[in-house]
CSV table of C-alpha atoms in Angstrom, one decimal:
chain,number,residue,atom,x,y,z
A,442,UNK,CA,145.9,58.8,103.4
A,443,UNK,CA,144.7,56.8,106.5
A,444,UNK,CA,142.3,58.6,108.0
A,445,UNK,CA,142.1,56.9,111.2
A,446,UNK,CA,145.0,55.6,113.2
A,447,UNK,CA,143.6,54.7,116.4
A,448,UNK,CA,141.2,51.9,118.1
A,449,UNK,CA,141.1,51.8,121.6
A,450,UNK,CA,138.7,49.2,123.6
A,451,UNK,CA,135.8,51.3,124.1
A,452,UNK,CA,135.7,53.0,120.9
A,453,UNK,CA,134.2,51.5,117.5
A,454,UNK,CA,136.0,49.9,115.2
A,455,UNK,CA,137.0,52.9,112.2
A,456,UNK,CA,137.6,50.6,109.3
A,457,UNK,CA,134.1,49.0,109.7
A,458,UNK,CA,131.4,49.0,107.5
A,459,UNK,CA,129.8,52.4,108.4
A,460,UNK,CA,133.2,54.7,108.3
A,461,UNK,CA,135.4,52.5,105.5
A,462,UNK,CA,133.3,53.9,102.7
A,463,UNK,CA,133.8,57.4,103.4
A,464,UNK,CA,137.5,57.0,103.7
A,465,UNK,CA,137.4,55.2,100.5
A,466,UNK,CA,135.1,58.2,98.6
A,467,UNK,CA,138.0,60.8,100.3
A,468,UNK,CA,141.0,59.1,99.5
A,469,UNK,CA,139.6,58.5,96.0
A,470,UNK,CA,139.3,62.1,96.0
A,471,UNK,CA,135.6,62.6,95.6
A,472,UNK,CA,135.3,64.7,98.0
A,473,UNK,CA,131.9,66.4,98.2
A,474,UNK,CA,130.2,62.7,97.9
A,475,UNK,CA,132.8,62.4,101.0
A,476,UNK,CA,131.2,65.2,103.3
A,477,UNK,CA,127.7,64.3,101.7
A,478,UNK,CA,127.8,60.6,103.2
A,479,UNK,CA,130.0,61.3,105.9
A,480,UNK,CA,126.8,63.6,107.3
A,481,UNK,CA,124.5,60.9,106.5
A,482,UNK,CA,126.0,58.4,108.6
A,483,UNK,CA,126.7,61.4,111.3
A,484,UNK,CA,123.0,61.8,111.5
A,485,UNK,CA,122.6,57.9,113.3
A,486,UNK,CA,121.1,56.5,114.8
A,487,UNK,CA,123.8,54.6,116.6
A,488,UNK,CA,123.7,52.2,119.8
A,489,UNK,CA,125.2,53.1,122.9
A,490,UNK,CA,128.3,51.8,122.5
A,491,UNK,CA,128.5,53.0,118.8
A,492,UNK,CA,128.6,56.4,119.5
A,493,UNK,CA,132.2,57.6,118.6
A,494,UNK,CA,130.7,57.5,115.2
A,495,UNK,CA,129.3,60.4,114.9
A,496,UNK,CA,131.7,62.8,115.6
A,497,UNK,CA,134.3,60.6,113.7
A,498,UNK,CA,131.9,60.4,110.8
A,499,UNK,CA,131.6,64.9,111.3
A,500,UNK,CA,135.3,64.6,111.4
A,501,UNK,CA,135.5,63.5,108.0
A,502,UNK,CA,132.8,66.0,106.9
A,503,UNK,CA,134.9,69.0,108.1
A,504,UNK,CA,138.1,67.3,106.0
A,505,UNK,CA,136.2,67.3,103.4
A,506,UNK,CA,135.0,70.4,103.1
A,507,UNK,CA,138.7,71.6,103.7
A,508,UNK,CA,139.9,69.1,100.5
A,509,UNK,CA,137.3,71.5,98.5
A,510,UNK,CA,138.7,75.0,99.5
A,511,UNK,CA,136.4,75.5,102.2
A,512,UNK,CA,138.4,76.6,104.5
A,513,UNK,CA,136.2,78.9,106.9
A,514,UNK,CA,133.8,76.1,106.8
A,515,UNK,CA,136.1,73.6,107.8
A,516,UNK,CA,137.7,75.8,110.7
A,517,UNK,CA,133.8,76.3,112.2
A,518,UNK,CA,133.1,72.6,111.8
A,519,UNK,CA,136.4,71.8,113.9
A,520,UNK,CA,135.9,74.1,116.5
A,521,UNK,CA,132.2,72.6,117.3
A,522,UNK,CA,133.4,69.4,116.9
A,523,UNK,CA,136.4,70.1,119.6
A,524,UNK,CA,133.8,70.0,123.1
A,525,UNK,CA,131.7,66.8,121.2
A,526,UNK,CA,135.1,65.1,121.0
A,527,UNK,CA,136.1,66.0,124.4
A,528,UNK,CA,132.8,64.4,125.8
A,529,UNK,CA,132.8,61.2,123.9
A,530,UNK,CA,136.6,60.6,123.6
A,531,UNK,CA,138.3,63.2,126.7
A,532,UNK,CA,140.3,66.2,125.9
A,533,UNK,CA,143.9,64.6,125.2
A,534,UNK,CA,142.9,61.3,123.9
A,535,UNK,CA,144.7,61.0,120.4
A,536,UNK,CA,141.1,61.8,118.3
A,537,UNK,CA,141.0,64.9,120.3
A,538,UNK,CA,144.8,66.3,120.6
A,539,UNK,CA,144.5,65.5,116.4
A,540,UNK,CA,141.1,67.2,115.6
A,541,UNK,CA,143.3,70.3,117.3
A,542,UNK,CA,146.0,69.9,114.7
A,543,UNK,CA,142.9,69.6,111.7
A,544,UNK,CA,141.8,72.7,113.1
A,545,UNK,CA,145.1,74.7,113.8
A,546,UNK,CA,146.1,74.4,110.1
A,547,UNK,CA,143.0,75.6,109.1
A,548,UNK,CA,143.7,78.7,111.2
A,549,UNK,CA,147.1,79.2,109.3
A,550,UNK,CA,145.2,78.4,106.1
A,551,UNK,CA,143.0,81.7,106.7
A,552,UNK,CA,146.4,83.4,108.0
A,553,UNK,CA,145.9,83.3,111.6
A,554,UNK,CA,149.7,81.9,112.0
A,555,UNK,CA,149.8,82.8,115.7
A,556,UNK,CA,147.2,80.9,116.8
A,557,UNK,CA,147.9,78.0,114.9
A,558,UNK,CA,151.6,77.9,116.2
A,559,UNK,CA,150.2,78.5,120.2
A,560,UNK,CA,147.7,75.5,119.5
A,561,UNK,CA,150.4,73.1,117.7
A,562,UNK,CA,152.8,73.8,120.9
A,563,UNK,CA,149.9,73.0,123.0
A,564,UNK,CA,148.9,69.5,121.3
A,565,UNK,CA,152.6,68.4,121.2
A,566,UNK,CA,153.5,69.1,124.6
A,567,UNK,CA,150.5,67.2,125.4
A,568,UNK,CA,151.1,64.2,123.6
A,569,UNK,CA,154.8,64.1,124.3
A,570,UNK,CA,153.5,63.8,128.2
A,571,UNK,CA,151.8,61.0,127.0
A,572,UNK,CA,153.0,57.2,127.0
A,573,UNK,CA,150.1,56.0,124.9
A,574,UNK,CA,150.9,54.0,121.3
A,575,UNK,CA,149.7,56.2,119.1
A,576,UNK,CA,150.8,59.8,120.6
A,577,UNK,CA,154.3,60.1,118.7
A,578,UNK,CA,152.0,60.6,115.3
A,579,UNK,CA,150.3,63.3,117.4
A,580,UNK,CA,153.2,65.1,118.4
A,581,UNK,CA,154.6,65.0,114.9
A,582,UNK,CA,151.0,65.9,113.4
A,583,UNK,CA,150.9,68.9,115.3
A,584,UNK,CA,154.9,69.6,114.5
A,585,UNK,CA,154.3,69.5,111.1
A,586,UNK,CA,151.7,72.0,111.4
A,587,UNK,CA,153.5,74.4,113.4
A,588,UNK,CA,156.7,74.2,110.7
A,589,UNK,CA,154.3,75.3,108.3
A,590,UNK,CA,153.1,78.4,110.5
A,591,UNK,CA,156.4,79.3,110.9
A,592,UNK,CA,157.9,79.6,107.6
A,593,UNK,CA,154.5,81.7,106.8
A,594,UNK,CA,155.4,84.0,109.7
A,595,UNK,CA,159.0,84.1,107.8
A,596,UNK,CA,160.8,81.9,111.2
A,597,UNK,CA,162.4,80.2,108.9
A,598,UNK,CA,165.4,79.1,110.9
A,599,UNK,CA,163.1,77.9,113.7
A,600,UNK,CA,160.7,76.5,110.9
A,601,UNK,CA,164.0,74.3,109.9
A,602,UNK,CA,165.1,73.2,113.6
A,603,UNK,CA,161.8,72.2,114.6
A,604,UNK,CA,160.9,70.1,111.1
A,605,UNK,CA,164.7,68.6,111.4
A,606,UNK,CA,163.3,67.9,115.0
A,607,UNK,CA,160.4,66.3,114.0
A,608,UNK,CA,161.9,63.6,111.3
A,609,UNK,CA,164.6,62.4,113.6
A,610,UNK,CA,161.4,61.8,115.9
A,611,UNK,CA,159.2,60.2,113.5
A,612,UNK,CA,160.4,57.5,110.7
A,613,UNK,CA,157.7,56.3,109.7
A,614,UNK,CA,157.5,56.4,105.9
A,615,UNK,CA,153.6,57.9,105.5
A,616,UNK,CA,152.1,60.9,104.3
A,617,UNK,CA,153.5,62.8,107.7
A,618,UNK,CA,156.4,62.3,106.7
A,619,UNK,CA,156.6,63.7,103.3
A,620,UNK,CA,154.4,66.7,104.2
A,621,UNK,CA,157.4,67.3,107.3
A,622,UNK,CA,159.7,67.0,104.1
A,623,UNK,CA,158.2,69.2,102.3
A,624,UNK,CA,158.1,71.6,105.3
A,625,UNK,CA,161.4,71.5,106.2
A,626,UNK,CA,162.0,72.4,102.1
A,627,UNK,CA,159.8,75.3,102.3
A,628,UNK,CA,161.8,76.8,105.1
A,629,UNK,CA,164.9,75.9,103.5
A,630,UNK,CA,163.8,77.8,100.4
A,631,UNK,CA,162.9,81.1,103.3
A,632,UNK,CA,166.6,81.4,104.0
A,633,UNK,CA,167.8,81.2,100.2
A,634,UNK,CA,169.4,77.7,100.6
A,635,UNK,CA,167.3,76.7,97.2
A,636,UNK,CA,170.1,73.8,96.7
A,637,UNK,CA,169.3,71.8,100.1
A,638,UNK,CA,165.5,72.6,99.4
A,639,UNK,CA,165.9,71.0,96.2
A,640,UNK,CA,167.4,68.0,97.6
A,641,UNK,CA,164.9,67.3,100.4
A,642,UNK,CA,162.2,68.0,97.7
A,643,UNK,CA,163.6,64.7,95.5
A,644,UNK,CA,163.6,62.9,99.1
A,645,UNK,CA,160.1,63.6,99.3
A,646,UNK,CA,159.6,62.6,95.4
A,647,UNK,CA,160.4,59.3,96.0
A,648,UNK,CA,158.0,59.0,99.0
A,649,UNK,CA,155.1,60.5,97.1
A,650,UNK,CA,155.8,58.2,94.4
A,651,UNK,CA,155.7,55.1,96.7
A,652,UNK,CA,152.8,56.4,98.9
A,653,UNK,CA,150.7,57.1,95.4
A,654,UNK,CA,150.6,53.6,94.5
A,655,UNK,CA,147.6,53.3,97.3
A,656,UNK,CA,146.5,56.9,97.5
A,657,UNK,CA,147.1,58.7,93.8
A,658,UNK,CA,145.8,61.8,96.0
A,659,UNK,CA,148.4,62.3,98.1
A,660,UNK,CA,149.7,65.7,98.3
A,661,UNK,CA,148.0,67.1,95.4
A,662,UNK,CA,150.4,69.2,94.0
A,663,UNK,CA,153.2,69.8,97.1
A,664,UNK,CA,156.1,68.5,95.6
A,665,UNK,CA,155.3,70.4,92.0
A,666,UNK,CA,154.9,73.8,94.4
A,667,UNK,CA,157.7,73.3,96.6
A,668,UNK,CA,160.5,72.6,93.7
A,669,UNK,CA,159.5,75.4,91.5
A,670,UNK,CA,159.8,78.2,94.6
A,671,UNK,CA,162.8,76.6,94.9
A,672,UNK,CA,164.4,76.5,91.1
A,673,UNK,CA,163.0,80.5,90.6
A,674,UNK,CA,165.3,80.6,93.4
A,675,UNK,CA,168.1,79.5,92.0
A,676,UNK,CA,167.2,81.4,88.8
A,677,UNK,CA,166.1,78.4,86.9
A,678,UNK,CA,162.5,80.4,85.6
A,679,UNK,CA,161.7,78.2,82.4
A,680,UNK,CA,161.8,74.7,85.3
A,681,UNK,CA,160.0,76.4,87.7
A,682,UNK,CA,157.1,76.6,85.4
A,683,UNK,CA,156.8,74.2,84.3
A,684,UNK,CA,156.5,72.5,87.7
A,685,UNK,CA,154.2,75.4,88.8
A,686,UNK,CA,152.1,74.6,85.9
A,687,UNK,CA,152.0,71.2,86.9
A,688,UNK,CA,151.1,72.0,91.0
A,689,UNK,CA,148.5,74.4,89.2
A,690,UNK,CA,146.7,72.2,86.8
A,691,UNK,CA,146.9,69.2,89.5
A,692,UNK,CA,145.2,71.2,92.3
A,693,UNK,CA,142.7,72.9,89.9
A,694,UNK,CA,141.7,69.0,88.9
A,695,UNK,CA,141.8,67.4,92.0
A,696,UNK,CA,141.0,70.6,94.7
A,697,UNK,CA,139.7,73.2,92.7
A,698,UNK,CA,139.9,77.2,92.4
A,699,UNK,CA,138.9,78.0,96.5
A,700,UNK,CA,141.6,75.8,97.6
A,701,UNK,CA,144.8,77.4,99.0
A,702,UNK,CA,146.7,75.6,97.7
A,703,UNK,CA,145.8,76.5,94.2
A,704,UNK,CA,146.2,79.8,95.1
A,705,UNK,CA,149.3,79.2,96.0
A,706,UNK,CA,150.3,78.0,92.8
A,707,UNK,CA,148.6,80.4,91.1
A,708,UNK,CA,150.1,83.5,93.0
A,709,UNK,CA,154.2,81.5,91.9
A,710,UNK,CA,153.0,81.5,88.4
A,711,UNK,CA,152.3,85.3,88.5
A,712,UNK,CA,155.6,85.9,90.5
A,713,UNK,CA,157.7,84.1,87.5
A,714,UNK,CA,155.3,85.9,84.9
A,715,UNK,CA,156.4,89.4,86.5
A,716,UNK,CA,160.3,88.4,86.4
């Protein structure tokens, strides 16, 4: 997962030496030596012109602690972070607009849906007003967020138009893209069409399988969750799970019990237990 997409003139550079290794420790998973260094090299000092590091550096922290299942951790950490990011970076530079997307599906996370769809709208429109490089990963960030609040408020066909929206706007074969796949799956799966969900689930298959080859931790356990809602949908108990098992076991290994999306597989294997 890159973790850092822009560099702008004034700003350091976010593959150096001081930020690199933290990435590395997150993408290799390892995520509480992740937030432990990432804190250490928050604390400084830094010189003048250094100082985006820090609250990049608490950034990663507050992913982090989200990657571990703590979720009401990581939604305090990005709402401090929000005025230290408008100060060092201003309010609708891309760090900024996408510390608002970290946070907003943090907020749908704990189930506050609403606000996380009124701050995704919010972030998009901003970045869509924008001609900057870097803001069409913003918009579709934020999109991809709002998708997933949808389909949890049960909008599933606005869940669907917006995701559809999204991919036409945004190619770019990269972890956005297969989580907008997997979205627009998920609300496929919320208006009974398991068939088409089943489809764009394989579609994303092959982009996980591609993206894993540099990041073996991407999307722990999304494409496993999303097929097997989809096959007990079409009836198909015994597949779904076994790919339930699968999501299970993977997020238990790699995210452990607090995260939600363990939970989540936890609470499918119950609902094809009780059928």
């Amino acid at each position: 997962m890159k973790l850092f997409r822009w560099r702008g003139r004034s700003e350091p550079d976010m593959t150096g030496a001081l930020l690199a290794p933290i990435a590395a420790l997150y993408t290799a998973g390892r995520f509480a030596e992740a937030e432990a260094e990432a804190r250490s090299v928050a604390a400084g000092p830094f010189r003048p012109r250094d100082e985006g590091y820090g609250p990049l550096a608490l950034r990663i922290a507050a992913l982090a602690a989200e990657a571990q299942g703590h979720h009401d951790r990581a939604a305090a950490a990005y709402g401090e972070l929000l005025p230290v990011f408008g100060r060092t970076f201003g309010a609708e530079h891309p760090h900024s607009l996408h510390l608002r997307s970290n946070r907003a599906r943090v907020l749908s996370i704990l189930g506050r849906h609403g606000e996380c769809v009124a701050e995704c709208v919010d972030v998009a429109q901003l970045a869509n007003r924008s001609t900057g490089p870097d803001m069409l990963y913003v918009a579709a960030a934020a999109r991809s967020e709002q998708v997933y609040a949808l389909t949890e408020l049960g909008r599933h066909t606005e869940a669907e138009a917006l995701a559809r929206q999204a991919l036409a706007g945004y190619r770019e074969p990269d972890r956005l893209r297969l989580v907008l796949r997997l979205s627009l799956a998920h609300s496929l799966s919320g208006q009974g069409r398991y068939v088409e969900a089943l489809a764009e689930v394989e579609r994303a298959d092959v982009l996980r399988r591609s993206l894993s080859r540099e990041d073996p931790h991407v999307a722990i356990g999304s494409v496993e969750l999303v097929a097997a809602a989809a096959l007990l949908g079409l009836g198909r108990g015994a597949e779904a799970q076994l790919r339930a098992v699968a999501a299970y076991d993977a997020c238990m290994t790699a995210l452990g019990p607090d995260h939600f999306r363990t939970g989540k597989a936890r609470e499918l294997l119950d609902r094809i237990d009780g059928d």
